[in-house]
């Protein structure tokens, strides 16, 4: 039972939740049942059928709708007297600025990507608002508390790049080639050649929700009287054409994303595939059956065109059904299976082409290994409960009892949860410390574009930088810039000697990001300002 002090802190708190997915649904439910009265939720995603097995606030009728809005409505049905404000939006939009964050007593993260986590971390530092961070991967999970000047911030320790990917990203909104590889390997390959009884999210899309039934036809089954060419074209048209068009019909999904394009076989295949792919193999074994060999493609380091990938897709499909028919239904992807690698590479590249993602060679595709660690509902529930426990401590300012808690897959000392005291801020952290960064720039060769792309965005993780030379803005990114200013800043990107005119080839620039967090010159926009605090010249 909560004490009167806890109840008072809970009822008077204004809480911001970021993310309404696996952790977010459990968190919103737990917050509401714990007595929180004023909750705000930000989430830009819409509900997919594949979410329904673990995001229990959603139902099949909600597919295609905003996660934040549906989660709000679901919770208000059993807690009608509380205030829940949903934002179907990207947390990185300029309206969610420092002033916006200052309205809240605590921020609770339930995000699934590093970029957004870093963004929220920096705004919480700038607004001096406590952040409770969280994450899960299968049976593993953690909850950490971050308070400016008292504990380490989210970026004090380097985070490894994630090797697992959310199912909804794989099936709906891929943005990297690895997403396409995982889709082709774990979904399409498994659907066509693997165990038919296993669950597969591939054919589940928003508009399918109203058409699903026990008697509905499996589009991936070869029909009676259908030859391999007809079957191959139909599969191609379904996964790269029809499914993309279904996704495009949900306009909410693409408000803040680049739209994919549907690709159909008639646009890339010749009228008769057998003439172009007509090479036959006699006495071939599993090891030497190869679509590349059949098509005369010799170099695995070549990046195939869309037409070549389409030919490899069909040829590998044909070879599986003509040469390895007995294995179909029992196959799992093996990186040492040449034909499987060829099929996955081709399928991933066609999907990448649809979503505007750069294509990769078979050699590169084979080296990209990534398996989805499916979300576990119980882990999400445990982590959500821990978030609320830490949030209550934060509201009570009970700093002596803050804990970073890790949920373990294999209990240590009979403990499923491992709580540890938060670490102190890392004095060399460029985000929350006062330690300046030193950068050497060759002013005769380096362009402003090099600095922006390689340092500001890639290394410092700033998406909307404002760069000043003295009192003058030389580069800025924002949603409300005038066209003439956009043109000026674009021209500046191509200039050398972009800081100060000087006769030296190299200069050292000391940059202090923390000074920005303390003195945000553009607080009202939430845009990060990179401030050059001093200059030292040397030869």
PDB file of N, CA and C in Angstrom, residues 46-55 63 67 166-172 187 199-202 204-206 374-375:
ATOM      1  N   UNK A  46       1.570   3.643 -35.741  1.00  0.00           N
ATOM      2  CA  UNK A  46       0.209   3.113 -35.802  1.00  0.00           C
ATOM      3  C   UNK A  46       0.248   1.627 -35.467  1.00  0.00           C
ATOM      4  N   UNK A  47      -0.896   1.072 -35.119  1.00  0.00           N
ATOM      5  CA  UNK A  47      -0.988  -0.303 -34.623  1.00  0.00           C
ATOM      6  C   UNK A  47      -0.948  -1.293 -35.785  1.00  0.00           C
ATOM      7  N   UNK A  48      -0.092  -2.310 -35.646  1.00  0.00           N
ATOM      8  CA  UNK A  48      -0.004  -3.407 -36.608  1.00  0.00           C
ATOM      9  C   UNK A  48      -0.578  -4.669 -35.965  1.00  0.00           C
ATOM     10  N   UNK A  49      -1.058  -5.581 -36.795  1.00  0.00           N
ATOM     11  CA  UNK A  49      -1.614  -6.840 -36.273  1.00  0.00           C
ATOM     12  C   UNK A  49      -0.577  -7.580 -35.435  1.00  0.00           C
ATOM     13  N   UNK A  50       0.692  -7.503 -35.854  1.00  0.00           N
ATOM     14  CA  UNK A  50       1.744  -8.218 -35.125  1.00  0.00           C
ATOM     15  C   UNK A  50       1.976  -7.665 -33.729  1.00  0.00           C
ATOM     16  N   UNK A  51       1.428  -6.466 -33.421  1.00  0.00           N
ATOM     17  CA  UNK A  51       1.543  -5.907 -32.067  1.00  0.00           C
ATOM     18  C   UNK A  51       0.605  -6.578 -31.067  1.00  0.00           C
ATOM     19  N   UNK A  52      -0.442  -7.222 -31.579  1.00  0.00           N
ATOM     20  CA  UNK A  52      -1.563  -7.614 -30.715  1.00  0.00           C
ATOM     21  C   UNK A  52      -1.234  -8.732 -29.727  1.00  0.00           C
ATOM     22  N   UNK A  53      -0.145  -9.466 -29.976  1.00  0.00           N
ATOM     23  CA  UNK A  53       0.158 -10.576 -29.061  1.00  0.00           C
ATOM     24  C   UNK A  53       0.823 -10.113 -27.777  1.00  0.00           C
ATOM     25  N   UNK A  54       1.164  -8.813 -27.681  1.00  0.00           N
ATOM     26  CA  UNK A  54       1.852  -8.362 -26.466  1.00  0.00           C
ATOM     27  C   UNK A  54       1.429  -6.960 -26.027  1.00  0.00           C
ATOM     28  N   UNK A  55       0.832  -6.182 -26.895  1.00  0.00           N
ATOM     29  CA  UNK A  55       0.402  -4.825 -26.547  1.00  0.00           C
ATOM     30  C   UNK A  55      -1.101  -4.878 -26.279  1.00  0.00           C
ATOM     31  N   UNK A  63      -6.309  -1.822 -35.640  1.00  0.00           N
ATOM     32  CA  UNK A  63      -5.177  -1.871 -36.572  1.00  0.00           C
ATOM     33  C   UNK A  63      -5.229  -0.677 -37.528  1.00  0.00           C
ATOM     34  N   UNK A  67      -1.249   4.560 -31.979  1.00  0.00           N
ATOM     35  CA  UNK A  67      -1.017   3.850 -30.728  1.00  0.00           C
ATOM     36  C   UNK A  67      -1.317   4.730 -29.519  1.00  0.00           C
ATOM     37  N   UNK A 166      12.785  -4.263 -33.787  1.00  0.00           N
ATOM     38  CA  UNK A 166      11.371  -4.446 -33.498  1.00  0.00           C
ATOM     39  C   UNK A 166      10.630  -5.060 -34.682  1.00  0.00           C
ATOM     40  N   UNK A 167       9.706  -5.964 -34.401  1.00  0.00           N
ATOM     41  CA  UNK A 167       8.967  -6.648 -35.453  1.00  0.00           C
ATOM     42  C   UNK A 167       8.232  -5.659 -36.336  1.00  0.00           C
ATOM     43  N   UNK A 168       7.636  -4.603 -35.732  1.00  0.00           N
ATOM     44  CA  UNK A 168       6.857  -3.652 -36.524  1.00  0.00           C
ATOM     45  C   UNK A 168       7.742  -2.891 -37.507  1.00  0.00           C
ATOM     46  N   UNK A 169       8.998  -2.644 -37.137  1.00  0.00           N
ATOM     47  CA  UNK A 169       9.925  -1.982 -38.059  1.00  0.00           C
ATOM     48  C   UNK A 169      10.246  -2.899 -39.224  1.00  0.00           C
ATOM     49  N   UNK A 170      10.469  -4.173 -38.941  1.00  0.00           N
ATOM     50  CA  UNK A 170      10.804  -5.143 -39.980  1.00  0.00           C
ATOM     51  C   UNK A 170       9.655  -5.291 -40.972  1.00  0.00           C
ATOM     52  N   UNK A 171       8.433  -5.419 -40.468  1.00  0.00           N
ATOM     53  CA  UNK A 171       7.296  -5.719 -41.338  1.00  0.00           C
ATOM     54  C   UNK A 171       6.714  -4.497 -42.016  1.00  0.00           C
ATOM     55  N   UNK A 172       6.934  -3.306 -41.467  1.00  0.00           N
ATOM     56  CA  UNK A 172       6.188  -2.145 -41.958  1.00  0.00           C
ATOM     57  C   UNK A 172       7.032  -0.962 -42.401  1.00  0.00           C
ATOM     58  N   UNK A 187      11.202 -13.877 -42.361  1.00  0.00           N
ATOM     59  CA  UNK A 187       9.784 -13.857 -42.706  1.00  0.00           C
ATOM     60  C   UNK A 187       9.516 -14.490 -44.065  1.00  0.00           C
ATOM     61  N   UNK A 199       4.161 -19.482 -36.597  1.00  0.00           N
ATOM     62  CA  UNK A 199       3.606 -18.139 -36.744  1.00  0.00           C
ATOM     63  C   UNK A 199       4.530 -17.287 -37.587  1.00  0.00           C
ATOM     64  N   UNK A 200       3.933 -16.443 -38.434  1.00  0.00           N
ATOM     65  CA  UNK A 200       4.732 -15.590 -39.310  1.00  0.00           C
ATOM     66  C   UNK A 200       3.980 -14.289 -39.527  1.00  0.00           C
ATOM     67  N   UNK A 201       4.655 -13.165 -39.280  1.00  0.00           N
ATOM     68  CA  UNK A 201       4.009 -11.852 -39.389  1.00  0.00           C
ATOM     69  C   UNK A 201       3.984 -11.314 -40.817  1.00  0.00           C
ATOM     70  N   UNK A 202       4.527 -12.056 -41.781  1.00  0.00           N
ATOM     71  CA  UNK A 202       4.726 -11.507 -43.114  1.00  0.00           C
ATOM     72  C   UNK A 202       3.440 -11.055 -43.781  1.00  0.00           C
ATOM     73  N   UNK A 204       0.579 -10.302 -42.568  1.00  0.00           N
ATOM     74  CA  UNK A 204      -0.352  -9.567 -41.715  1.00  0.00           C
ATOM     75  C   UNK A 204      -0.131  -8.083 -41.888  1.00  0.00           C
ATOM     76  N   UNK A 205      -1.080  -7.433 -42.554  1.00  0.00           N
ATOM     77  CA  UNK A 205      -0.966  -5.998 -42.767  1.00  0.00           C
ATOM     78  C   UNK A 205      -2.259  -5.333 -42.339  1.00  0.00           C
ATOM     79  N   UNK A 206      -2.268  -4.040 -42.290  1.00  0.00           N
ATOM     80  CA  UNK A 206      -3.401  -3.304 -41.751  1.00  0.00           C
ATOM     81  C   UNK A 206      -4.719  -3.705 -42.391  1.00  0.00           C
ATOM     82  N   UNK A 374      12.181 -11.638 -30.173  1.00  0.00           N
ATOM     83  CA  UNK A 374      10.790 -11.213 -30.020  1.00  0.00           C
ATOM     84  C   UNK A 374      10.514 -10.689 -28.612  1.00  0.00           C
ATOM     85  N   UNK A 375       9.700  -9.667 -28.554  1.00  0.00           N
ATOM     86  CA  UNK A 375       9.349  -9.084 -27.266  1.00  0.00           C
ATOM     87  C   UNK A 375       8.575 -10.095 -26.419  1.00  0.00           C
TER      88      UNK A 375
END
